[in-house]
mmCIF file with all atom_site columns, C-alpha atoms in Angstrom:
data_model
loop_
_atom_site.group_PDB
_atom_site.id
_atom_site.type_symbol
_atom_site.label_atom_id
_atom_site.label_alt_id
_atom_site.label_comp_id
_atom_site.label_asym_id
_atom_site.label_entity_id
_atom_site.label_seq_id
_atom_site.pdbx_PDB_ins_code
_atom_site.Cartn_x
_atom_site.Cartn_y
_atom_site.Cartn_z
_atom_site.occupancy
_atom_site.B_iso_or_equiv
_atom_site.pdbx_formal_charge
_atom_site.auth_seq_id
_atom_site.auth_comp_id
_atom_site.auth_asym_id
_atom_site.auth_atom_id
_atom_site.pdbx_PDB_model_num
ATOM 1   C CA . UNK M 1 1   ? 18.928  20.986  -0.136 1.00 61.00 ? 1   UNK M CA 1
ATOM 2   C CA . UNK M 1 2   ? 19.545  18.372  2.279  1.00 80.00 ? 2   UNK M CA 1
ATOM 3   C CA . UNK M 1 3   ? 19.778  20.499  5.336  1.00 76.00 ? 3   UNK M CA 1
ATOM 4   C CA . UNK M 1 4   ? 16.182  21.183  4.476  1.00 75.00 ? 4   UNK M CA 1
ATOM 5   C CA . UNK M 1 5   ? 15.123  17.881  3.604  1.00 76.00 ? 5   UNK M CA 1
ATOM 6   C CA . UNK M 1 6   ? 16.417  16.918  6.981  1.00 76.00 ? 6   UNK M CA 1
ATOM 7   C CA . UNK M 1 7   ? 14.890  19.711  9.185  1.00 81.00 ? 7   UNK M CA 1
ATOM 8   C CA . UNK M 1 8   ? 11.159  19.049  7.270  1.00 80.00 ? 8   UNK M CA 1
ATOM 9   C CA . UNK M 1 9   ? 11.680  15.237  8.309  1.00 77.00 ? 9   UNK M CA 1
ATOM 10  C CA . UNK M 1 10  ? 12.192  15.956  11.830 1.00 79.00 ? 10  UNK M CA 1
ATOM 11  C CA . UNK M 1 11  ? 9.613   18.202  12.062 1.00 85.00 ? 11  UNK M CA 1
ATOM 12  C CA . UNK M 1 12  ? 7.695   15.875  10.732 1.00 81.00 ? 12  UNK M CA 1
ATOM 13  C CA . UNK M 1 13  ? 8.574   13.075  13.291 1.00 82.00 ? 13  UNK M CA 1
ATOM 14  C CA . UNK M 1 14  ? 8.323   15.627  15.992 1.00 85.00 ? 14  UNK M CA 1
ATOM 15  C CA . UNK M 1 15  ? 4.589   16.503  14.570 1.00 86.00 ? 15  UNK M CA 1
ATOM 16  C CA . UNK M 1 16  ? 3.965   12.746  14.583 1.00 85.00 ? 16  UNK M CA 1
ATOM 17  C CA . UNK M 1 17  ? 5.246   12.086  18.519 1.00 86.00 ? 17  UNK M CA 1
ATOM 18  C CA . UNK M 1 18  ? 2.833   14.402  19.388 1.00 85.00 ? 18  UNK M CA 1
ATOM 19  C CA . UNK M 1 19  ? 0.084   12.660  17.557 1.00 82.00 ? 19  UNK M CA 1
ATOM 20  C CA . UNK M 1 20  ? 1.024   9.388   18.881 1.00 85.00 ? 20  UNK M CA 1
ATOM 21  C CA . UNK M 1 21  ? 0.606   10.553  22.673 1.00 83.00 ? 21  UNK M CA 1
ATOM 22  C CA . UNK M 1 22  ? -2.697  11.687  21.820 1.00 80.00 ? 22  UNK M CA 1
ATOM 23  C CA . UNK M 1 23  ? -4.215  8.981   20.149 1.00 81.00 ? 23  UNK M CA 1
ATOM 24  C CA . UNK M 1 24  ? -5.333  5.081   20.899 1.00 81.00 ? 24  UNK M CA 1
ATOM 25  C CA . UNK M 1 25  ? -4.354  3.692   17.425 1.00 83.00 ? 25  UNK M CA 1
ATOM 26  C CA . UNK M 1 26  ? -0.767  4.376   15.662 1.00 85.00 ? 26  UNK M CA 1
ATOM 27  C CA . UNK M 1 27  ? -0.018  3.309   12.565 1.00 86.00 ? 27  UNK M CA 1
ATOM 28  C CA . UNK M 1 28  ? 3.776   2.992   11.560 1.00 86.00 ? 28  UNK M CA 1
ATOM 29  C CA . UNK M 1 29  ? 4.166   3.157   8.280  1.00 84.00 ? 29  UNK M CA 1
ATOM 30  C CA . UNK M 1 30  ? 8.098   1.672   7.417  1.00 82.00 ? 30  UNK M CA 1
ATOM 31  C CA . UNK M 1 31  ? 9.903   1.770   3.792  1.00 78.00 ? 31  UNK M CA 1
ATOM 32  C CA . UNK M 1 32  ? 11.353  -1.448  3.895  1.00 76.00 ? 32  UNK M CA 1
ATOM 33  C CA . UNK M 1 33  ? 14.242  -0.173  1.342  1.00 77.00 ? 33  UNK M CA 1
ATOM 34  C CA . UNK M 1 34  ? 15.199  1.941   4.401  1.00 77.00 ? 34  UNK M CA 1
ATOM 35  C CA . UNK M 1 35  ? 14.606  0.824   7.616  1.00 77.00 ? 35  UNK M CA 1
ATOM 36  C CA . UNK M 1 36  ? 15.301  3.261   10.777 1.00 78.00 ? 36  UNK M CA 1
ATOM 37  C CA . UNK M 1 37  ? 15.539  0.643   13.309 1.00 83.00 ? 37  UNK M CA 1
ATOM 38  C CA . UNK M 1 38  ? 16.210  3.947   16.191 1.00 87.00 ? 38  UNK M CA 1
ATOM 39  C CA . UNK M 1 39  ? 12.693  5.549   15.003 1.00 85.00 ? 39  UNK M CA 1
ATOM 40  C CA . UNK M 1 40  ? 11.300  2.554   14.825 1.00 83.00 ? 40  UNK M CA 1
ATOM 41  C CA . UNK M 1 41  ? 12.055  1.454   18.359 1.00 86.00 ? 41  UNK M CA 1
ATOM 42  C CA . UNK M 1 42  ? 11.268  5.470   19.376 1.00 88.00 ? 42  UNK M CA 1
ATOM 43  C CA . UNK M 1 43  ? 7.690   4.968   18.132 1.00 87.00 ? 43  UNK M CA 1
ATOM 44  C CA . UNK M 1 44  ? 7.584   1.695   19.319 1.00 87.00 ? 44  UNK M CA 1
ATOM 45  C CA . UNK M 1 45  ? 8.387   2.928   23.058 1.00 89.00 ? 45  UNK M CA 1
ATOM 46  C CA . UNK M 1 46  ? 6.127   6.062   22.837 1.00 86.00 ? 46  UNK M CA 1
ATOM 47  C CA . UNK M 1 47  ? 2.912   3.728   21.179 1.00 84.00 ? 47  UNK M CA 1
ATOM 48  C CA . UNK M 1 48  ? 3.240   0.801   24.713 1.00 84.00 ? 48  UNK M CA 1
ATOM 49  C CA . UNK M 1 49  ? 0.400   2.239   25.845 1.00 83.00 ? 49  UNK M CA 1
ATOM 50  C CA . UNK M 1 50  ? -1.776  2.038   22.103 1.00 83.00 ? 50  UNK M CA 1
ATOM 51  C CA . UNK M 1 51  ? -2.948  -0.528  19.829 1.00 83.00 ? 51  UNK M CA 1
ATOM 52  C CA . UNK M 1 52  ? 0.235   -0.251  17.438 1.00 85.00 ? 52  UNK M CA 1
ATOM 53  C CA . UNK M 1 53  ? 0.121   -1.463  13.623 1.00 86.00 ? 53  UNK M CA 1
ATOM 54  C CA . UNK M 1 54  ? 3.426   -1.804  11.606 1.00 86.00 ? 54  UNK M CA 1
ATOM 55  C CA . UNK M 1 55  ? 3.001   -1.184  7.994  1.00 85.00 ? 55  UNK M CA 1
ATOM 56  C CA . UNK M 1 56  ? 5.351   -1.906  5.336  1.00 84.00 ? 56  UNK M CA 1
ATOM 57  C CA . UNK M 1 57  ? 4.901   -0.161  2.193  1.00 83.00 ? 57  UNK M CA 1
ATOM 58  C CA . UNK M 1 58  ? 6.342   -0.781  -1.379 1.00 81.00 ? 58  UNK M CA 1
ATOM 59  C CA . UNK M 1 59  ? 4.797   -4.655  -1.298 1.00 75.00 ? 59  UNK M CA 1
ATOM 60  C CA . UNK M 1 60  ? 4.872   -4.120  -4.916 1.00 67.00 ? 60  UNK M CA 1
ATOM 61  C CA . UNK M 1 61  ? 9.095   -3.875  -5.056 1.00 68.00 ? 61  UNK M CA 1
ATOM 62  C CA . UNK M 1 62  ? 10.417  -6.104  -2.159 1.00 64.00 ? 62  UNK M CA 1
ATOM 63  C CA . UNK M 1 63  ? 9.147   -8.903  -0.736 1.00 67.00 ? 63  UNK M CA 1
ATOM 64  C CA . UNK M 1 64  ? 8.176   -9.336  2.607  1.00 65.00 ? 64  UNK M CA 1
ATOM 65  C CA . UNK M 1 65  ? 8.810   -11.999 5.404  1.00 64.00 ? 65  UNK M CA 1
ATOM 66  C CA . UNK M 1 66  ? 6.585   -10.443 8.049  1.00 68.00 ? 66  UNK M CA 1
ATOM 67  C CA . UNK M 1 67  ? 3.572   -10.779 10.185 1.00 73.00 ? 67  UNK M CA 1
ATOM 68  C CA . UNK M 1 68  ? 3.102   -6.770  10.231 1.00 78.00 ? 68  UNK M CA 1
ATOM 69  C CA . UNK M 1 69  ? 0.773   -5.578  7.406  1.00 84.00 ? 69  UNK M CA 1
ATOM 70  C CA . UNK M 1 70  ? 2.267   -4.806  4.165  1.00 82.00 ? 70  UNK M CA 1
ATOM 71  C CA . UNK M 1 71  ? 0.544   -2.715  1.321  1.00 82.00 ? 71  UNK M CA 1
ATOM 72  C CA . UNK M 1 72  ? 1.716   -1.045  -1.712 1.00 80.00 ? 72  UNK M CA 1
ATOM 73  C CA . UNK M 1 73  ? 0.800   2.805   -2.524 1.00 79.00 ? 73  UNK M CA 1
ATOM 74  C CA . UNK M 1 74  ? 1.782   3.019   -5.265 1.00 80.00 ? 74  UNK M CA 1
ATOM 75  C CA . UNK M 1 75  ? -0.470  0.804   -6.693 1.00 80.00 ? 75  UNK M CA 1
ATOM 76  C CA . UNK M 1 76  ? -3.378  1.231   -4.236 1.00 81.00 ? 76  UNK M CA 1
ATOM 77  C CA . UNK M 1 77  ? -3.227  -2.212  -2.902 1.00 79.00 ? 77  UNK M CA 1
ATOM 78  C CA . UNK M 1 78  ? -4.227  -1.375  1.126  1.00 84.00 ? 78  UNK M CA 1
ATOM 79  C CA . UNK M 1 79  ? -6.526  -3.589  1.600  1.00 84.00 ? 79  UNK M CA 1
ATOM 80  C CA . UNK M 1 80  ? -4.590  -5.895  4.165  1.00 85.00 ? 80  UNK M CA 1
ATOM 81  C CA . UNK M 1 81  ? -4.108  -2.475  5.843  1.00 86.00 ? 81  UNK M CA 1
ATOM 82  C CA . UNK M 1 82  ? -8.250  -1.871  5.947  1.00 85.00 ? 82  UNK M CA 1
ATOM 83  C CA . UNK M 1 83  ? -8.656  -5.531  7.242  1.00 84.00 ? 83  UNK M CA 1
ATOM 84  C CA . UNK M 1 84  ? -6.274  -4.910  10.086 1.00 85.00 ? 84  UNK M CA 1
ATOM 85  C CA . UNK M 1 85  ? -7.929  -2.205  11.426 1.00 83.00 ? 85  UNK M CA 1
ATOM 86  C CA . UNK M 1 86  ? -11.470 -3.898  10.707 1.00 82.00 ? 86  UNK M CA 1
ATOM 87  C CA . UNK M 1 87  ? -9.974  -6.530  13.294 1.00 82.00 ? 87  UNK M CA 1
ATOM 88  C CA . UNK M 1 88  ? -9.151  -4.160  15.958 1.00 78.00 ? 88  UNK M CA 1
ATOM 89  C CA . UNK M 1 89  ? -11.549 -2.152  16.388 1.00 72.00 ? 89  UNK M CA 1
ATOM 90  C CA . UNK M 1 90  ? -14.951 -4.267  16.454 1.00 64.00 ? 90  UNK M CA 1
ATOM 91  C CA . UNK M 1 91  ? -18.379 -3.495  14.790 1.00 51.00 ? 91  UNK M CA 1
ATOM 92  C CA . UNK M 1 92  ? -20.292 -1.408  16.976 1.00 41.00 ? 92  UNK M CA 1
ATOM 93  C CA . UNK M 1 93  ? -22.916 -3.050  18.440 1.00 45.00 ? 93  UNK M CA 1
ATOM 94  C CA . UNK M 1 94  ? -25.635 -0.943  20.490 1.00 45.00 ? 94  UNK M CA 1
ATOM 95  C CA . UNK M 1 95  ? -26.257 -3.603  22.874 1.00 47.00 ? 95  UNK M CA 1
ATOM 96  C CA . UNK M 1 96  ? -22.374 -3.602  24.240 1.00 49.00 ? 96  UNK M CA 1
ATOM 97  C CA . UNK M 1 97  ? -22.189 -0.415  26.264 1.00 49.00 ? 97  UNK M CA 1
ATOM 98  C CA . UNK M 1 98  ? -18.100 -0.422  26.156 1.00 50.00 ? 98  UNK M CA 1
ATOM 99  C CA . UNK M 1 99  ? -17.344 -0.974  22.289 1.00 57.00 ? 99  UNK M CA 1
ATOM 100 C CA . UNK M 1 100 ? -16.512 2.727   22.402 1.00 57.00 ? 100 UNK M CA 1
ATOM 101 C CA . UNK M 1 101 ? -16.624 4.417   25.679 1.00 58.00 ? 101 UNK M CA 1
ATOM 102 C CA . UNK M 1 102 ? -16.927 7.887   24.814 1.00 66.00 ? 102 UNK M CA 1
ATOM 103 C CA . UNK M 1 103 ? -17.038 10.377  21.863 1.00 71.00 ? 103 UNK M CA 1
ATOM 104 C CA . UNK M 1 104 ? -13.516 11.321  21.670 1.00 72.00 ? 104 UNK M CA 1
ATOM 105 C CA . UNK M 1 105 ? -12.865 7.763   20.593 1.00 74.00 ? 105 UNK M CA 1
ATOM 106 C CA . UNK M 1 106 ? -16.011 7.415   18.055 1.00 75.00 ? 106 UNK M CA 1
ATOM 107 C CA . UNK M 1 107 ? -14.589 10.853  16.775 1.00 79.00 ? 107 UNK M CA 1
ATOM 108 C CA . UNK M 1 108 ? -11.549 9.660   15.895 1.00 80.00 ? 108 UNK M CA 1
ATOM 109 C CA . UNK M 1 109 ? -12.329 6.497   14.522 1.00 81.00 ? 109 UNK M CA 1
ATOM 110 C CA . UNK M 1 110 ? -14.418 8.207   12.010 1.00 82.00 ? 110 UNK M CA 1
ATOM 111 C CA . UNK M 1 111 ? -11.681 10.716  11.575 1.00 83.00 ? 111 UNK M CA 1
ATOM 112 C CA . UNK M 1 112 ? -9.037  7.303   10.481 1.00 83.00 ? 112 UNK M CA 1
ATOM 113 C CA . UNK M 1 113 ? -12.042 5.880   8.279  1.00 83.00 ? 113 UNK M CA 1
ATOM 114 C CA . UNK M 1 114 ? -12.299 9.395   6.528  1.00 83.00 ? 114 UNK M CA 1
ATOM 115 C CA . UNK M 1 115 ? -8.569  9.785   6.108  1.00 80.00 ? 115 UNK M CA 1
ATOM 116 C CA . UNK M 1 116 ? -7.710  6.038   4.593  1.00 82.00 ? 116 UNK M CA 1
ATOM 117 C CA . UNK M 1 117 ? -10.496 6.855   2.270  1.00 83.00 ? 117 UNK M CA 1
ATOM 118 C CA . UNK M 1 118 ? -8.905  9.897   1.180  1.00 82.00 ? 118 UNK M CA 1
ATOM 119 C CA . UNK M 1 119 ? -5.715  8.060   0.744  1.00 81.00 ? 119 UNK M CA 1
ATOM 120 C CA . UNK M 1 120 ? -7.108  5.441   -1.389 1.00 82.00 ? 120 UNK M CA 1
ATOM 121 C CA . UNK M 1 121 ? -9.372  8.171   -3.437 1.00 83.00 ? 121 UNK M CA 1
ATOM 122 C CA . UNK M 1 122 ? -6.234  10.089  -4.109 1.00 82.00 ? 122 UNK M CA 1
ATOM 123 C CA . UNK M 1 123 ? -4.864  6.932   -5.236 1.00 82.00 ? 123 UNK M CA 1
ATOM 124 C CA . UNK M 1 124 ? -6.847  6.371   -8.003 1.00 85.00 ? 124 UNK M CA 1
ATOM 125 C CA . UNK M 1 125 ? -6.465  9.621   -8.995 1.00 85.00 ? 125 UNK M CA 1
ATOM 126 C CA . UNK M 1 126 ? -2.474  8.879   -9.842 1.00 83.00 ? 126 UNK M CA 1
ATOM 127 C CA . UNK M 1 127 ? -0.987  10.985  -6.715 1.00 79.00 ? 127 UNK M CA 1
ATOM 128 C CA . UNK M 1 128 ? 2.329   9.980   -6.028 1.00 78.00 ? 128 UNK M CA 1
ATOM 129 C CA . UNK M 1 129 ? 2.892   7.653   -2.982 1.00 76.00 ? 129 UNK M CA 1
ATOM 130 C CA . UNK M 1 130 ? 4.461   10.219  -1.119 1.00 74.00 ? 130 UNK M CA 1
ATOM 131 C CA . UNK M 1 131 ? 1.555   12.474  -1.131 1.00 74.00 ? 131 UNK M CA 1
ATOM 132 C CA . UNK M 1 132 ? -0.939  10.210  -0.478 1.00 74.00 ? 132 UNK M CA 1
ATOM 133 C CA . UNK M 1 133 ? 1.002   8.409   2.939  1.00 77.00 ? 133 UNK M CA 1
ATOM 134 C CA . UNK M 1 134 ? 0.072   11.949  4.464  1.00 69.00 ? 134 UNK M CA 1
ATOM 135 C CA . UNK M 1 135 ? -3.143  10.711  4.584  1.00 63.00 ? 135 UNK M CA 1
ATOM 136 C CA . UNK M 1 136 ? -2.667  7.165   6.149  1.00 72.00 ? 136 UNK M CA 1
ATOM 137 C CA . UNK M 1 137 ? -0.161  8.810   8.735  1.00 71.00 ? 137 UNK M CA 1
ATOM 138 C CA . UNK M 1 138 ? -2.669  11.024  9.552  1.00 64.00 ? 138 UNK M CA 1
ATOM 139 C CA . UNK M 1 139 ? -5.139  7.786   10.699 1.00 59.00 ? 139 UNK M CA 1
#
């Protein structure tokens, strides 16, 4: 079993590298009960170039001295994680011509709106944690 467990995780991460060179916003979501201080420094490197946005998760078990966002799935509490990204991207304004500069990025805004909803939807719906951090990695 953990031969498997291992081989879906990197496949995972390797699915996720990809993902990260092809978007502007990354979102690295980090159990602080296990920290992986190598694939967090990998992601790190490979997001220089993107607006990057540490998340811890568990808030509700283990307290947190950091200036990174920290939420809690579990109990649905992502708000500070909402706020963050309500900060970095700014309200489109029609009068600003750069805001967003093409439809690629528009597209994909909308897609990490759509996707934290889903996330927070499945929430409330009592999906575990686990399955409902597919949809913020996604974002």
């Amino acid at each position: 079993k953990q031969w498997y467990q291992r081989r879906v995780r990197d496949k995972g991460i390797k699915k996720s590298f990809y993902h990260i060179k092809n978007s502007d916003l990354v979102i690295n979501l980090i159990d602080p009960t296990n920290i992986n201080q190598k694939l967090n420094n990998e992601i790190r490197k490979k997001s220089k170039d993107k607006i990057l946005i540490n998340v811890y998760n568990k808030k509700d078990l283990k307290r947190l001295n950091t200036k990174d966002v920290s939420i809690s799935a579990k109990s649905g509490n992502i708000i500070s994680l909402i706020e963050k990204i309500k900060e970095l991207i700014p309200k489109f304004n029609p009068d600003e011509k750069k805001v967003i500069s093409n439809a690629r990025q528009l597209s994909l805004i909308k897609k990490a709106l759509l996707n934290i909803k889903e996330a927070k939807k499945d929430l409330k719906q009592g999906f575990s944690p686990d399955e409902v951090i597919v949809n913020i990695r996604l974002s």
